[in-house]
Amino acid sequence: GGARRESMPSGRERGGSAAPAGGMLSYKAFMAQLEDDVTPAAAEACFATYKGEYGKQQLLQFFGECQHRDWFRQRYDPLVLERRAPEREAEALGAAKAFAVELAAGLHTHTAELVAAGALRAHLADDDEAEAGEAGGAEKGKEGGRGGRGSHDMDDGELGGGARGGG
């Protein structure tokens, strides 16, 4: 019962002082610290608790050390993320357009499969509808669902060939 559990060191008592300089204790080293009369099930439960607490401690230490570093703030600070959102969206749109051009030129090996799935056309149709207003394509896009054409002007003939020669 209770006497055994009281004799075992808790995860908080072991903390960082019992851990080797290189990090978390191995299971064998952890077991060596426990009383000899501990059951295997109790030892495993204690080790699981120790691992969980050690992981939390490492995360807190990492956060404390990195929270003011620029790279960390660029990735995780909500204010920085919000401020950079328009820039990131523009970069993503540019990358998507560049990929579409490469795809149309047959520079990617699975062009036919991507086009057959319709994923690229659906994504580009949204962009085309926005740009097609000047060319009168906006009404066509509304009537035919996502079928409007814009500046990309890619049809099945252009995309279907791909790097494999016709799919």
mmCIF file of C-alpha atoms in Angstrom:
data_model
loop_
_atom_site.group_PDB
_atom_site.id
_atom_site.type_symbol
_atom_site.label_atom_id
_atom_site.label_comp_id
_atom_site.label_asym_id
_atom_site.label_seq_id
_atom_site.Cartn_x
_atom_site.Cartn_y
_atom_site.Cartn_z
ATOM 1 C CA GLY A 1 0.000 0.000 0.000
ATOM 2 C CA GLY A 2 0.719 3.517 0.935
ATOM 3 C CA ALA A 3 4.121 2.944 2.531
ATOM 4 C CA ARG A 4 5.621 1.722 -0.724
ATOM 5 C CA ARG A 5 4.431 4.677 -2.714
ATOM 6 C CA GLU A 6 5.736 7.074 -0.109
ATOM 7 C CA SER A 7 9.174 5.445 -0.267
ATOM 8 C CA MET A 8 9.402 5.859 -4.042
ATOM 9 C CA PRO A 9 10.724 9.221 -5.171
ATOM 10 C CA SER A 10 8.132 11.183 -7.118
ATOM 11 C CA GLY A 11 8.800 12.705 -10.519
ATOM 12 C CA ARG A 12 9.001 16.138 -8.950
ATOM 13 C CA GLU A 13 11.608 14.983 -6.427
ATOM 14 C CA ARG A 14 13.713 13.413 -9.194
ATOM 15 C CA GLY A 15 13.247 16.442 -11.475
ATOM 16 C CA GLY A 16 16.465 17.628 -13.052
ATOM 17 C CA SER A 17 18.760 16.764 -10.143
ATOM 18 C CA ALA A 18 18.676 12.990 -10.707
ATOM 19 C CA ALA A 19 18.875 13.255 -14.488
ATOM 20 C CA PRO A 20 22.297 12.847 -16.057
ATOM 21 C CA ALA A 21 23.898 15.836 -17.758
ATOM 22 C CA GLY A 22 22.920 14.351 -21.135
ATOM 23 C CA GLY A 23 19.186 14.292 -20.436
ATOM 24 C CA MET A 24 16.514 11.912 -19.286
ATOM 25 C CA LEU A 25 17.349 8.803 -17.283
ATOM 26 C CA SER A 26 17.195 5.464 -19.040
ATOM 27 C CA TYR A 27 14.671 2.939 -17.746
ATOM 28 C CA LYS A 28 17.509 0.938 -16.186
ATOM 29 C CA ALA A 29 18.972 4.011 -14.410
ATOM 30 C CA PHE A 30 15.489 5.009 -13.249
ATOM 31 C CA MET A 31 14.844 1.506 -11.873
ATOM 32 C CA ALA A 32 18.127 1.631 -9.938
ATOM 33 C CA GLN A 33 16.791 4.613 -7.973
ATOM 34 C CA LEU A 34 13.621 2.834 -6.852
ATOM 35 C CA GLU A 35 13.181 0.686 -3.762
ATOM 36 C CA ASP A 36 13.896 -3.017 -4.265
ATOM 37 C CA ASP A 37 10.360 -4.107 -3.333
ATOM 38 C CA VAL A 38 8.621 -2.072 -6.074
ATOM 39 C CA THR A 39 6.419 -4.159 -8.358
ATOM 40 C CA PRO A 40 7.148 -4.051 -12.090
ATOM 41 C CA ALA A 41 3.737 -2.493 -12.784
ATOM 42 C CA ALA A 42 4.321 0.267 -10.226
ATOM 43 C CA ALA A 43 7.821 0.899 -11.600
ATOM 44 C CA GLU A 44 6.486 1.193 -15.152
ATOM 45 C CA ALA A 45 3.780 3.610 -13.996
ATOM 46 C CA CYS A 46 6.368 5.729 -12.176
ATOM 47 C CA PHE A 47 8.657 5.740 -15.220
ATOM 48 C CA ALA A 48 5.777 6.788 -17.462
ATOM 49 C CA THR A 49 5.033 9.664 -15.086
ATOM 50 C CA TYR A 50 8.721 10.584 -15.017
ATOM 51 C CA LYS A 51 8.896 10.634 -18.824
ATOM 52 C CA GLY A 52 5.812 12.822 -19.063
ATOM 53 C CA GLU A 53 7.082 15.292 -16.488
ATOM 54 C CA TYR A 54 10.525 15.323 -18.081
ATOM 55 C CA GLY A 55 8.989 16.097 -21.467
ATOM 56 C CA LYS A 56 6.944 18.958 -20.003
ATOM 57 C CA GLN A 57 10.064 20.312 -18.293
ATOM 58 C CA GLN A 58 11.983 20.194 -21.578
ATOM 59 C CA LEU A 59 9.203 22.024 -23.423
ATOM 60 C CA LEU A 60 9.060 24.746 -20.786
ATOM 61 C CA GLN A 61 12.832 25.105 -20.840
ATOM 62 C CA PHE A 62 12.840 25.308 -24.652
ATOM 63 C CA PHE A 63 10.069 27.893 -24.636
ATOM 64 C CA GLY A 64 11.868 29.966 -22.007
ATOM 65 C CA GLU A 65 15.093 29.923 -23.979
ATOM 66 C CA CYS A 66 13.563 30.600 -27.401
ATOM 67 C CA GLN A 67 10.489 32.784 -26.888
ATOM 68 C CA HIS A 68 12.350 36.022 -27.655
ATOM 69 C CA ARG A 69 14.368 34.739 -30.590
ATOM 70 C CA ASP A 70 13.358 36.072 -34.009
ATOM 71 C CA TRP A 71 12.898 32.682 -35.681
ATOM 72 C CA PHE A 72 10.619 31.533 -32.853
ATOM 73 C CA ARG A 73 8.506 34.682 -32.993
ATOM 74 C CA GLN A 74 8.223 34.416 -36.793
ATOM 75 C CA ARG A 75 6.723 30.941 -36.413
ATOM 76 C CA TYR A 76 4.596 31.203 -33.269
ATOM 77 C CA ASP A 77 3.844 34.789 -32.177
ATOM 78 C CA PRO A 78 0.170 35.482 -33.075
ATOM 79 C CA LEU A 79 0.834 39.182 -33.646
ATOM 80 C CA VAL A 80 3.699 38.482 -36.029
ATOM 81 C CA LEU A 81 1.692 35.811 -37.837
ATOM 82 C CA GLU A 82 -1.252 38.161 -38.265
ATOM 83 C CA ARG A 83 0.984 40.945 -39.549
ATOM 84 C CA ARG A 84 2.687 38.598 -42.053
ATOM 85 C CA ALA A 85 -0.504 36.901 -43.310
ATOM 86 C CA PRO A 86 -0.990 39.051 -46.454
ATOM 87 C CA GLU A 87 2.662 38.610 -47.417
ATOM 88 C CA ARG A 88 2.445 34.849 -46.930
ATOM 89 C CA GLU A 89 -0.767 34.648 -48.957
ATOM 90 C CA ALA A 90 0.881 36.538 -51.821
ATOM 91 C CA GLU A 91 3.884 34.200 -51.682
ATOM 92 C CA ALA A 92 1.604 31.159 -51.708
ATOM 93 C CA LEU A 93 -0.369 32.483 -54.684
ATOM 94 C CA GLY A 94 2.859 33.160 -56.568
ATOM 95 C CA ALA A 95 4.139 29.670 -55.834
ATOM 96 C CA ALA A 96 0.839 28.134 -56.932
ATOM 97 C CA LYS A 97 0.879 30.064 -60.213
ATOM 98 C CA ALA A 98 4.510 29.073 -60.852
ATOM 99 C CA PHE A 99 3.612 25.446 -60.177
ATOM 100 C CA ALA A 100 0.654 25.670 -62.575
ATOM 101 C CA VAL A 101 2.942 26.989 -65.309
ATOM 102 C CA GLU A 102 5.451 24.189 -64.670
ATOM 103 C CA LEU A 103 2.643 21.659 -64.627
ATOM 104 C CA ALA A 104 1.269 22.930 -67.942
ATOM 105 C CA ALA A 105 4.777 22.686 -69.422
ATOM 106 C CA GLY A 106 4.995 19.046 -68.372
ATOM 107 C CA LEU A 107 7.792 19.543 -65.880
ATOM 108 C CA HIS A 108 6.168 17.323 -63.217
ATOM 109 C CA THR A 109 5.975 13.565 -63.610
ATOM 110 C CA HIS A 110 2.341 12.969 -62.584
ATOM 111 C CA THR A 111 0.708 15.747 -64.605
ATOM 112 C CA ALA A 112 -2.010 13.551 -66.112
ATOM 113 C CA GLU A 113 -3.035 12.159 -62.730
ATOM 114 C CA LEU A 114 -3.257 15.624 -61.171
ATOM 115 C CA VAL A 115 -5.363 16.976 -64.005
ATOM 116 C CA ALA A 116 -7.592 13.898 -64.058
ATOM 117 C CA ALA A 117 -8.304 14.436 -60.374
ATOM 118 C CA GLY A 118 -9.439 17.964 -61.178
ATOM 119 C CA ALA A 119 -7.727 19.453 -58.144
ATOM 120 C CA LEU A 120 -5.643 21.914 -60.115
ATOM 121 C CA ARG A 121 -8.530 23.106 -62.279
ATOM 122 C CA ALA A 122 -10.755 23.705 -59.251
ATOM 123 C CA HIS A 123 -8.061 25.783 -57.567
ATOM 124 C CA LEU A 124 -7.216 27.791 -60.675
ATOM 125 C CA ALA A 125 -10.883 28.393 -61.528
ATOM 126 C CA ASP A 126 -11.300 30.558 -58.424
ATOM 127 C CA ASP A 127 -8.361 32.703 -59.502
ATOM 128 C CA ASP A 128 -9.587 32.788 -63.110
ATOM 129 C CA GLU A 129 -13.038 33.995 -62.065
ATOM 130 C CA ALA A 130 -11.493 36.926 -60.253
ATOM 131 C CA GLU A 131 -9.356 37.879 -63.260
ATOM 132 C CA ALA A 132 -11.947 37.109 -65.958
ATOM 133 C CA GLY A 133 -14.247 40.020 -65.168
ATOM 134 C CA GLU A 134 -12.476 42.208 -67.708
ATOM 135 C CA ALA A 135 -12.685 39.553 -70.440
ATOM 136 C CA GLY A 136 -16.387 38.807 -69.840
ATOM 137 C CA GLY A 137 -15.650 35.372 -68.400
ATOM 138 C CA ALA A 138 -17.253 36.085 -65.024
ATOM 139 C CA GLU A 139 -20.798 35.388 -66.266
ATOM 140 C CA LYS A 140 -19.695 32.162 -67.911
ATOM 141 C CA GLY A 141 -18.115 31.062 -64.624
ATOM 142 C CA LYS A 142 -21.355 31.741 -62.733
ATOM 143 C CA GLU A 143 -23.514 29.795 -65.177
ATOM 144 C CA GLY A 144 -21.260 26.795 -65.520
ATOM 145 C CA GLY A 145 -20.138 26.397 -61.908
ATOM 146 C CA ARG A 146 -16.359 26.625 -61.893
ATOM 147 C CA GLY A 147 -15.885 26.411 -65.647
ATOM 148 C CA GLY A 148 -14.834 29.996 -66.344
ATOM 149 C CA ARG A 149 -11.569 30.635 -68.183
ATOM 150 C CA GLY A 150 -9.118 33.374 -67.418
ATOM 151 C CA SER A 151 -5.470 34.162 -67.936
ATOM 152 C CA HIS A 152 -4.319 30.561 -67.462
ATOM 153 C CA ASP A 153 -6.145 29.277 -70.571
ATOM 154 C CA MET A 154 -5.191 25.673 -69.945
ATOM 155 C CA ASP A 155 -7.382 23.012 -71.467
ATOM 156 C CA ASP A 156 -7.291 19.228 -71.483
ATOM 157 C CA GLY A 157 -5.043 19.173 -74.528
ATOM 158 C CA GLU A 158 -2.415 21.369 -72.940
ATOM 159 C CA LEU A 159 -2.354 19.649 -69.546
ATOM 160 C CA GLY A 160 -3.218 16.099 -70.483
ATOM 161 C CA GLY A 161 0.047 15.394 -72.323
ATOM 162 C CA GLY A 162 2.314 16.030 -69.379
ATOM 163 C CA ALA A 163 5.723 14.445 -69.060
ATOM 164 C CA ARG A 164 4.339 11.003 -69.892
ATOM 165 C CA GLY A 165 3.004 11.832 -73.333
ATOM 166 C CA GLY A 166 -0.765 11.785 -73.039
ATOM 167 C CA GLY A 167 -1.488 9.790 -69.885
#
